[in-house]
mmCIF file of C-alpha atoms and ligand atoms in Angstrom:
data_model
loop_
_atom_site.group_PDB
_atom_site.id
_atom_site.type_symbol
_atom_site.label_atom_id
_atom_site.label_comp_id
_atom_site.label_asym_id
_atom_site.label_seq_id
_atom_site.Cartn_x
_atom_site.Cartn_y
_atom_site.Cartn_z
ATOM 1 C CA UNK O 222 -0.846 34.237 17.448
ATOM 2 C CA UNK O 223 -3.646 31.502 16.699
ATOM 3 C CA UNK O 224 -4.814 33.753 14.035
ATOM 4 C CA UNK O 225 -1.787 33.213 12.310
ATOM 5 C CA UNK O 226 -1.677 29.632 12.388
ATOM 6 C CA UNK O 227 -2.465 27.561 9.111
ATOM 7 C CA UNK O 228 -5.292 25.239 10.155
ATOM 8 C CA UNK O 229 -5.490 21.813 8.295
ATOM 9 C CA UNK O 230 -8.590 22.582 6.593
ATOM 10 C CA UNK O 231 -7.633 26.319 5.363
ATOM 11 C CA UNK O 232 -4.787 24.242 3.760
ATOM 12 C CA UNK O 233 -6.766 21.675 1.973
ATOM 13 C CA UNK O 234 -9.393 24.371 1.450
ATOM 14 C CA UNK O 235 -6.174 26.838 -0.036
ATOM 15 C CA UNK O 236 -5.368 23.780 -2.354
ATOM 16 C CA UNK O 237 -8.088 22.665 -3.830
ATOM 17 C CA UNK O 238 -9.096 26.960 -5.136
ATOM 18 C CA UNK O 239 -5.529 27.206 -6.346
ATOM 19 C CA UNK O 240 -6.155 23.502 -8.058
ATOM 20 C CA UNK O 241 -9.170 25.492 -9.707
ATOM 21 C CA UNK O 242 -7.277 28.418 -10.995
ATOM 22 C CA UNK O 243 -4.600 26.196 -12.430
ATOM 23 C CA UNK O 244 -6.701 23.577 -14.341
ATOM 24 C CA UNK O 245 -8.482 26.441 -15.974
ATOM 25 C CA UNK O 246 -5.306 28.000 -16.954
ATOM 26 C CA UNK O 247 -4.139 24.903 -18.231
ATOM 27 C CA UNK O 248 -7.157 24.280 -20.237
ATOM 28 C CA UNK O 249 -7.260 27.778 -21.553
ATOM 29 C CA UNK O 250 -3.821 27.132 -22.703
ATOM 30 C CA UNK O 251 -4.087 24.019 -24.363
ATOM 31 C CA UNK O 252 -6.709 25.289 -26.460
ATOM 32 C CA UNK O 253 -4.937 28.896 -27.247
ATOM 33 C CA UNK O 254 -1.447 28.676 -27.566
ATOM 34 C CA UNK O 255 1.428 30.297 -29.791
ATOM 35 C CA UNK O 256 4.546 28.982 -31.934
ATOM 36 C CA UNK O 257 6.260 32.465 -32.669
ATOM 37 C CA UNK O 258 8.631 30.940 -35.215
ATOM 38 C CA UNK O 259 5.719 29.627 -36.997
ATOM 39 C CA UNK O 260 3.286 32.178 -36.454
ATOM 40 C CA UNK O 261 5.306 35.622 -36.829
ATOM 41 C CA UNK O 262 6.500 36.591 -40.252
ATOM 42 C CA UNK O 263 9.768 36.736 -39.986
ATOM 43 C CA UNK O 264 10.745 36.574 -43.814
ATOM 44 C CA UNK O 265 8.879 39.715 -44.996
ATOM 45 C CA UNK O 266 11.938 42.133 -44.970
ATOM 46 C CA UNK O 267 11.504 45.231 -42.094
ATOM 47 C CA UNK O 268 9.084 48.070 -43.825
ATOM 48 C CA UNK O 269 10.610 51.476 -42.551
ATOM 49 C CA UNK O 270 7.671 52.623 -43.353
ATOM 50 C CA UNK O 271 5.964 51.576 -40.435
ATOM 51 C CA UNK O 272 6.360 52.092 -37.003
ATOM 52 C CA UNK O 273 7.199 50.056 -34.021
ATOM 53 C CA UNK O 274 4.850 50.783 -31.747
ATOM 54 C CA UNK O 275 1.697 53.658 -31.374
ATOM 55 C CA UNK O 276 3.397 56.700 -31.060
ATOM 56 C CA UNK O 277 1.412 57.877 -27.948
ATOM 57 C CA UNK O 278 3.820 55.513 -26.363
ATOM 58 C CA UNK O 279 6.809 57.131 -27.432
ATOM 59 C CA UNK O 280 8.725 58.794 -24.614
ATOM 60 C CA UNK O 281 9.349 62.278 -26.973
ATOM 61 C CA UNK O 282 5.500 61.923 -27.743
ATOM 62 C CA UNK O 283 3.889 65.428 -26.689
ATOM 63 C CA UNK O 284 7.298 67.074 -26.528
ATOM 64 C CA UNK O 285 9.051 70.030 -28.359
ATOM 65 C CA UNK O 286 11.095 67.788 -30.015
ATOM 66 C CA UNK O 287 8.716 65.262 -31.099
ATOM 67 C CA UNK O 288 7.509 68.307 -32.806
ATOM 68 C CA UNK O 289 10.225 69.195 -35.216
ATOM 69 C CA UNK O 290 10.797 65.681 -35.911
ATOM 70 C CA UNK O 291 9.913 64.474 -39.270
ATOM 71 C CA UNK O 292 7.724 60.822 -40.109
ATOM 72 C CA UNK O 293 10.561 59.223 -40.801
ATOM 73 C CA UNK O 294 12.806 60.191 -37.617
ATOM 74 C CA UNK O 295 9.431 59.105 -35.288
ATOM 75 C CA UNK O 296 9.012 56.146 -36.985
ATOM 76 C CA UNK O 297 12.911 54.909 -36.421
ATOM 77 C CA UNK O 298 12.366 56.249 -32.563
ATOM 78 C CA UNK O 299 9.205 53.987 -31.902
ATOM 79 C CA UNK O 300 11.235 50.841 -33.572
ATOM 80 C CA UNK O 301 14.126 51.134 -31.487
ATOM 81 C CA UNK O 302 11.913 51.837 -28.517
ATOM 82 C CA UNK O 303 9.545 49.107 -29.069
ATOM 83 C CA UNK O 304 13.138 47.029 -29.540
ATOM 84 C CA UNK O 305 14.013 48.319 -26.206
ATOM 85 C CA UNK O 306 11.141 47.587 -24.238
ATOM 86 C CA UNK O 307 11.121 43.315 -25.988
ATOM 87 C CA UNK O 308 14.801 43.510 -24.679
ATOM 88 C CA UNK O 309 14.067 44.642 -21.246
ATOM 89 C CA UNK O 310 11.160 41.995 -21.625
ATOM 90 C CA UNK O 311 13.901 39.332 -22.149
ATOM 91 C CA UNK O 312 15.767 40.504 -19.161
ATOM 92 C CA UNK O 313 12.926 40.314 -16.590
ATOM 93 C CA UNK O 314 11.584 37.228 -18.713
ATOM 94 C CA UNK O 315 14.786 35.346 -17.556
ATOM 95 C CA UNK O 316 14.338 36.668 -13.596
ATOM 96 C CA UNK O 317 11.046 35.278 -14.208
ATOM 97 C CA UNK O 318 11.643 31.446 -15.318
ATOM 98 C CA UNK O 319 14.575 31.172 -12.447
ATOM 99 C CA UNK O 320 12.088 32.832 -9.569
ATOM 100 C CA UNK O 321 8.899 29.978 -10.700
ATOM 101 C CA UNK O 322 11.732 27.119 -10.679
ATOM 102 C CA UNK O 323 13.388 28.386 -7.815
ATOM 103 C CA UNK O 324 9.719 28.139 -6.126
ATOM 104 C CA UNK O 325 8.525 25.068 -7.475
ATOM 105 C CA UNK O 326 11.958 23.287 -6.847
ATOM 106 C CA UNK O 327 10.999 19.710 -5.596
ATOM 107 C CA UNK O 328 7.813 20.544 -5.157
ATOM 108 C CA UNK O 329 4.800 18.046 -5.636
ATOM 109 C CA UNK O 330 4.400 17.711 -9.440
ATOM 110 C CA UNK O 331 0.794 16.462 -9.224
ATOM 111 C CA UNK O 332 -0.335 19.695 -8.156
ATOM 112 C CA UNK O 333 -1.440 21.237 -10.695
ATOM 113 C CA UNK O 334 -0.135 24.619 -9.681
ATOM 114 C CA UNK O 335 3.320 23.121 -10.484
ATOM 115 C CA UNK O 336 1.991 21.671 -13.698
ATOM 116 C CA UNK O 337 1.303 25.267 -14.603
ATOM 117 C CA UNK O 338 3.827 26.984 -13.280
ATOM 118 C CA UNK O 339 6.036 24.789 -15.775
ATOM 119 C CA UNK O 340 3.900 25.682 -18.714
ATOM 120 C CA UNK O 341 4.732 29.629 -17.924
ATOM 121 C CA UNK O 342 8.303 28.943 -17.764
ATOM 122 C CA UNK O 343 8.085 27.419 -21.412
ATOM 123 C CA UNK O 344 5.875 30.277 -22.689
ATOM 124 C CA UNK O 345 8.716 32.596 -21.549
ATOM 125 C CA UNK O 346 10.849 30.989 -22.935
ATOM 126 C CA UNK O 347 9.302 30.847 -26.225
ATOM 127 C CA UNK O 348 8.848 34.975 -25.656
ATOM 128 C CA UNK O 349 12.057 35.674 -24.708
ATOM 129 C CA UNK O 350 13.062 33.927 -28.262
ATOM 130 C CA UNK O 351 10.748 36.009 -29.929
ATOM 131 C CA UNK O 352 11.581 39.172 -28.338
ATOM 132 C CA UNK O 353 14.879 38.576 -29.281
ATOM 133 C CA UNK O 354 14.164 37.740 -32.937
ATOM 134 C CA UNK O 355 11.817 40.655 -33.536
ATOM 135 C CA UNK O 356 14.575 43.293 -31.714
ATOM 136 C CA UNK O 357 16.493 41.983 -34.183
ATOM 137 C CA UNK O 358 14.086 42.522 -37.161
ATOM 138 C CA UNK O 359 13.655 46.203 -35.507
ATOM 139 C CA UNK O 360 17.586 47.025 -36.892
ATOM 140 C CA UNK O 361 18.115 47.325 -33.052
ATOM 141 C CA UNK O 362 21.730 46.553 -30.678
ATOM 142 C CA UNK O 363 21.403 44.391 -27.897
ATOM 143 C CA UNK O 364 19.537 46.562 -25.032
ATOM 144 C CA UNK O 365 20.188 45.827 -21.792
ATOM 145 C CA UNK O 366 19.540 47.156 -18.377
ATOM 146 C CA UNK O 367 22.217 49.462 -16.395
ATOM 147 C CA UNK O 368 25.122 47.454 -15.054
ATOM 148 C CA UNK O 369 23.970 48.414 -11.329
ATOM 149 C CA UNK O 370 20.311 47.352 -12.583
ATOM 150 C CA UNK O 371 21.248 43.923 -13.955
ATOM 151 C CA UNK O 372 23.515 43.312 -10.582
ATOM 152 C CA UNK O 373 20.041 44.285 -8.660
ATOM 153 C CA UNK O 374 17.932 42.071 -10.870
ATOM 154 C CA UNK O 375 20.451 39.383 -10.239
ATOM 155 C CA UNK O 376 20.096 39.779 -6.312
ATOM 156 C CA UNK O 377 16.143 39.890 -7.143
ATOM 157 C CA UNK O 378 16.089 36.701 -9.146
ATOM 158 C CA UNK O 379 18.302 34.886 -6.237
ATOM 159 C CA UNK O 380 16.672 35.861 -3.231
ATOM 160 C CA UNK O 381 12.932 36.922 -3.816
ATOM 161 C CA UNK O 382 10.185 34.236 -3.023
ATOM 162 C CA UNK O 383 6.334 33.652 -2.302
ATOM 163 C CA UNK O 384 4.584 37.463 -2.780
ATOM 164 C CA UNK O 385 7.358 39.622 -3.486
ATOM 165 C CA UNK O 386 8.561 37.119 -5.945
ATOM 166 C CA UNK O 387 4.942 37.008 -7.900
ATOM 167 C CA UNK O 388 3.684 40.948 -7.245
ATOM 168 C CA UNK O 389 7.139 42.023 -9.148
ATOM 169 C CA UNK O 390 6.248 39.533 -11.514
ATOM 170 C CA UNK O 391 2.436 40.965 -11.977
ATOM 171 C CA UNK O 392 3.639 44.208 -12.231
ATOM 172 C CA UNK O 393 6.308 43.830 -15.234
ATOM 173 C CA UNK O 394 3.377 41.685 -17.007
ATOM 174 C CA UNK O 395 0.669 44.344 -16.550
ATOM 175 C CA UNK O 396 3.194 47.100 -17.634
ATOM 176 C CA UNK O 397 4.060 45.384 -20.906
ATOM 177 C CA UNK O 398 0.300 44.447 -21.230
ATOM 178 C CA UNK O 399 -0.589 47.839 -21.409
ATOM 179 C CA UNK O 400 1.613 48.961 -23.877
ATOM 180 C CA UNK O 401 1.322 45.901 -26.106
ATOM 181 C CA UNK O 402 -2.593 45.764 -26.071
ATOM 182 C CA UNK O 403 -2.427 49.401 -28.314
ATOM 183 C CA UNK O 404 0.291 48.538 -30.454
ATOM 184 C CA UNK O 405 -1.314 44.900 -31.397
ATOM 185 C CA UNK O 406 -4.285 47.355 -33.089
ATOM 186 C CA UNK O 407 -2.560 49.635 -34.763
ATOM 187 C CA UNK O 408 -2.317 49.846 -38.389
ATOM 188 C CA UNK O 409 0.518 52.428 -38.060
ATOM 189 C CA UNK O 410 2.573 49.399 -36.394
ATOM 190 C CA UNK O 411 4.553 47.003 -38.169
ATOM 191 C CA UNK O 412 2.192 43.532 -39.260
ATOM 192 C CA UNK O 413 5.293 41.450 -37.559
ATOM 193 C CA UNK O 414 5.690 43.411 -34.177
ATOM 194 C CA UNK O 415 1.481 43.665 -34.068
ATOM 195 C CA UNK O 416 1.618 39.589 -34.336
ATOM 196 C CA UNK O 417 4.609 39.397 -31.677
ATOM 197 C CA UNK O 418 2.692 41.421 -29.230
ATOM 198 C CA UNK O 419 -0.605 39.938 -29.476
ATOM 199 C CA UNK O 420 0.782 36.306 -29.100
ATOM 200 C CA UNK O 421 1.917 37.716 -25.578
ATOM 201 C CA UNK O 422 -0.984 39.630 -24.536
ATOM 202 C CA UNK O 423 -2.747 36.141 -25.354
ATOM 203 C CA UNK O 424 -0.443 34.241 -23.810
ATOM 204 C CA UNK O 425 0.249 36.608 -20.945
ATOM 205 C CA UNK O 426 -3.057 37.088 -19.720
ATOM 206 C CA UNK O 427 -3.114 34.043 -17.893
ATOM 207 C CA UNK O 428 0.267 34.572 -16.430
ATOM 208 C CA UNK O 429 -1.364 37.717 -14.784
ATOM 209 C CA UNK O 430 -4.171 35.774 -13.332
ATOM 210 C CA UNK O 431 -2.134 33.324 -12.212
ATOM 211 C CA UNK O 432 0.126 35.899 -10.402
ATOM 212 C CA UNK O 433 -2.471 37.786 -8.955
ATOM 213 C CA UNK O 434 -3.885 34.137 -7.442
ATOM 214 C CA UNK O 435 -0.101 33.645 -5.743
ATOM 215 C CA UNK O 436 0.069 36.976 -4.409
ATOM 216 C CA UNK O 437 -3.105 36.821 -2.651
ATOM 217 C CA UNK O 438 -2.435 33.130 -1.328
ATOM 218 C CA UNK O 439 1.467 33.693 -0.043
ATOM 219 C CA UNK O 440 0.105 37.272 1.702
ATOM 220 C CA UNK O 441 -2.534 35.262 3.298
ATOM 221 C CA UNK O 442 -0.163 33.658 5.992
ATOM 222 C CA UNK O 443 2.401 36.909 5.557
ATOM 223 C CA UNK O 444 2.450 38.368 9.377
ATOM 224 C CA UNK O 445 2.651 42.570 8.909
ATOM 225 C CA UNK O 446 6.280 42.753 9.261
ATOM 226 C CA UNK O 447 6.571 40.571 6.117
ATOM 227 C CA UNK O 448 4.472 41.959 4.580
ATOM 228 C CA UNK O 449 5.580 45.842 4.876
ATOM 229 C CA UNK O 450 9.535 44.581 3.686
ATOM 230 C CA UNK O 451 7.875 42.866 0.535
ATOM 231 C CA UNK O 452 5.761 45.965 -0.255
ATOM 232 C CA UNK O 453 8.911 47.779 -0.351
ATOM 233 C CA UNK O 454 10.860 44.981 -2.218
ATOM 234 C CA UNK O 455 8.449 44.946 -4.775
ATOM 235 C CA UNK O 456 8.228 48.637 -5.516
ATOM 236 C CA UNK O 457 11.805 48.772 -5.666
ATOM 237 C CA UNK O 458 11.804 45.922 -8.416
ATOM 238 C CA UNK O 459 9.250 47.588 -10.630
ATOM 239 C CA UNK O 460 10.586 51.020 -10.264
ATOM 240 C CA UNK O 461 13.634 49.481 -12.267
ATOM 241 C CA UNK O 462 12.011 47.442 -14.297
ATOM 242 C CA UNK O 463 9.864 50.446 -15.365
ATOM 243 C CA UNK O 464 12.762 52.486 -15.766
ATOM 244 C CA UNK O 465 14.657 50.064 -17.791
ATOM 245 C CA UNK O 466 11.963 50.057 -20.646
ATOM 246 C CA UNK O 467 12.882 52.045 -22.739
ATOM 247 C CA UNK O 468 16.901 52.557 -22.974
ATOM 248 C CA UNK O 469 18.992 55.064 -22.993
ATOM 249 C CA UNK O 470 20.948 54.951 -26.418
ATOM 250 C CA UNK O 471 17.713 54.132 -28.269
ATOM 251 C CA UNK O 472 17.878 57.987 -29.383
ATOM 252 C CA UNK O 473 21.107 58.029 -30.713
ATOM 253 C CA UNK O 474 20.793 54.998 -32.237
ATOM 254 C CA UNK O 475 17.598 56.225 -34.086
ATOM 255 C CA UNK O 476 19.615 59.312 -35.378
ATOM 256 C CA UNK O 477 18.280 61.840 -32.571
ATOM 257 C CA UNK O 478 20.290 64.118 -30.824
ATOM 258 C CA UNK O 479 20.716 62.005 -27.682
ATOM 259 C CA UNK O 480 21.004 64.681 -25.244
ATOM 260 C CA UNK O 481 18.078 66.937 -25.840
ATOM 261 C CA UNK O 482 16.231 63.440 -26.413
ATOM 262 C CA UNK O 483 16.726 62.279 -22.849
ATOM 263 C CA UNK O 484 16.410 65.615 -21.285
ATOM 264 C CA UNK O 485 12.897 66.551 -23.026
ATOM 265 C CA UNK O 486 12.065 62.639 -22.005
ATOM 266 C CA UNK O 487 12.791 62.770 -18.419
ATOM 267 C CA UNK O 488 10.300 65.390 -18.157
ATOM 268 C CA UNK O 489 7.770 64.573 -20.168
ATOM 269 C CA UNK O 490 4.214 65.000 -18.537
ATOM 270 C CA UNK O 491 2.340 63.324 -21.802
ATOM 271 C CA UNK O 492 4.357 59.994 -21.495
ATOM 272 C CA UNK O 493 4.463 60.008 -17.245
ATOM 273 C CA UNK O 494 -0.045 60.381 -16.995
ATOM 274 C CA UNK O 495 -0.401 57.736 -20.422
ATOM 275 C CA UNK O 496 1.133 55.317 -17.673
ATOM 276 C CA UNK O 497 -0.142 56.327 -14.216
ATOM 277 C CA UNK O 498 -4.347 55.954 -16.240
ATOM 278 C CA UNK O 499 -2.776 52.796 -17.964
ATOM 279 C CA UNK O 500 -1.719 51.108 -14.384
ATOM 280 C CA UNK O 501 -4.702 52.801 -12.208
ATOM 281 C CA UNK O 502 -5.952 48.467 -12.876
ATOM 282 C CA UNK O 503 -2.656 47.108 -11.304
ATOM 283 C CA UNK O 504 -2.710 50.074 -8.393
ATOM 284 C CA UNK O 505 -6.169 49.265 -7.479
ATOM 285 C CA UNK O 506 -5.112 45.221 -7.690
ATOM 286 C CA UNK O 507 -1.460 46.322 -5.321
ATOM 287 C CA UNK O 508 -4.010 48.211 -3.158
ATOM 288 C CA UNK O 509 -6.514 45.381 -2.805
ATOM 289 C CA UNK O 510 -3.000 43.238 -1.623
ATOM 290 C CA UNK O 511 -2.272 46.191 1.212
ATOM 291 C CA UNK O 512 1.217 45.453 -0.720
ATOM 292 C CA UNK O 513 0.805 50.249 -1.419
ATOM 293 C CA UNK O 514 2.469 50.860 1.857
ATOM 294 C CA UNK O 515 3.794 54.487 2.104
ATOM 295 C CA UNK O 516 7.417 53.599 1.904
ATOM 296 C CA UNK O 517 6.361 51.200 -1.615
ATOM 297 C CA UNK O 518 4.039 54.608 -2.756
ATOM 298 C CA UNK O 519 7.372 56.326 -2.539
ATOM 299 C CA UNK O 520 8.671 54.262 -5.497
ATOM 300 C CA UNK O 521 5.569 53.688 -7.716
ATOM 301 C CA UNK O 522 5.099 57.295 -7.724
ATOM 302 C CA UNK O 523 9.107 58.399 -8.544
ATOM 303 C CA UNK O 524 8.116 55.506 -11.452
ATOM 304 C CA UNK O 525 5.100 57.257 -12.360
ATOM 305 C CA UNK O 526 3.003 54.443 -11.819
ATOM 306 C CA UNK O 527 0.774 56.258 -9.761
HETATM 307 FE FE1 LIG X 225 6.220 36.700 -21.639
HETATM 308 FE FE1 LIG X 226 4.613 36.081 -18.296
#
């Protein structure tokens, strides 16, 4: 067991690197940081002529039916989509904020760890308001998750803490990152939803460091048991956050014929290897964490994450 005990050194030792990581962070951020209402164009009326995000990422991209669609249709799919996936942002944005406070609740606010976690809450907060503003902008409804999802997510945000509460975290971040760090470069995208995304792969970047630096610190004094029910926990979490990207009526709603849509998406090689290469970084990171047990492979690979 002595192996498992925190020694008063490897605590002061633990503190002062994670005192490191945060002042940078901090730093970084006070010299790179984003106002979406000021810096997004929101005036400039929507251009249909553009889409919402690279189609590569659409999920009819490589299909039959992505074939006999015309410009236009493609274009309207990719807006709603992108829509979708800034909605489903929101959701997990808000699971987010109440997991950090819920962690940092009376906590020691000279740390500076607490000092930044507080500075991600308000850039989330200042996301979730742009997410919601460009969705919006994108002609789109409100998306949200499945009723039985959101009820999960609401468990999730209540209960999860230390690793399992940051690794789910990581995970959403790098899967958005992905996605966003294409669609921020491309001409064929919309000028307003290129600026949205590249405030938050900015902005977001250091949230991903920061989560990677809590993951490895809480599974430092996580005994295997622990360890093995978080793996699972957080596979579970990202195979419905991954899953709750990109919603189900975003095919009606872009004129499609809703049925063949989802059918022809559910199988769609193209769309399931674009993100098992794009999160190969994030496996290798979950691997590094011995968080890819076999139960936790189970659901990264029915998400196609690996
Ligand atoms: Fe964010
Ligand atoms: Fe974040």
């Amino acid at each position: 067991m002595a192996s498992s005990t925190v020694r008063p050194e490897d605590h002061h030792q633990d503190r002062s690197v994670g005192q490191d990581v945060a002042r940078r962070l901090l730093d970084s951020a006070a010299k790179l940081s984003y106002d979406p209402a000021a810096e997004v164009d929101w005036d400039t009326p929507l251009d249909p002529d553009h889409h919402g995000a690279s189609p590569e990422w659409s999920t009819l991209y490589g299909t039959a039916y992505w074939q006999e669609l015309t410009e236009v249709q493609r274009k309207a799919l990719t807006r709603q989509e992108a829509a979708s996936v800034a909605s489903t942002g929101i959701w997990f944005e808000m699971i987010l904020q109440q997991m950090v406070l819920r962690d940092m609740y009376a906590k020691d606010p000279t740390d500076l760890r607490f000092q930044w976690a507080l500075t991600e809450v308000a850039d989330e907060c200042r996301h979730s308001i742009m997410f919601a503003r460009g969705a919006a902008k994108l002609g789109a409804p409100a998306y949200r998750p499945r009723r039985a999802v959101v009820e999960l997510g609401r468990a999730f945000k209540t209960l999860a803490f230390g690793e399992a509460a940051y690794a789910a975290i990581l995970v959403a971040e790098e899967v958005l990152d992905v996605m966003q760090r294409d669609w921020m470069r491309d001409e064929r995208v919309a000028p307003f939803v290129r600026t949205i995304n590249n405030i938050h792969v900015v902005e977001e970047s250091r949230h991903m460091k920061f989560a990677r630096d809590e993951t490895r610190r809480r599974l430092r004094n996580a005994g295997p048991v622990r360890r093995h029910i978080n793996s699972l926990v957080v596979a579970i979490a990202s195979y419905y956050i991954v899953t709750s990207m990109v919603n189900r009526d975003v095919y009606a709603n872009a004129g499609l014929d809703s049925e063949r849509a989802r059918s022809e998406a559910g199988t769609n090689e193209h769309h399931k290897s674009l993100m098992r290469s794009s999160c190969s970084g994030l496996m290798e990171f979950l691997a590094s964490a011995r968080l890819l047990t076999k139960p936790a492979l189970f659901f990264y690979k029915r998400a196609s994450l690996i």
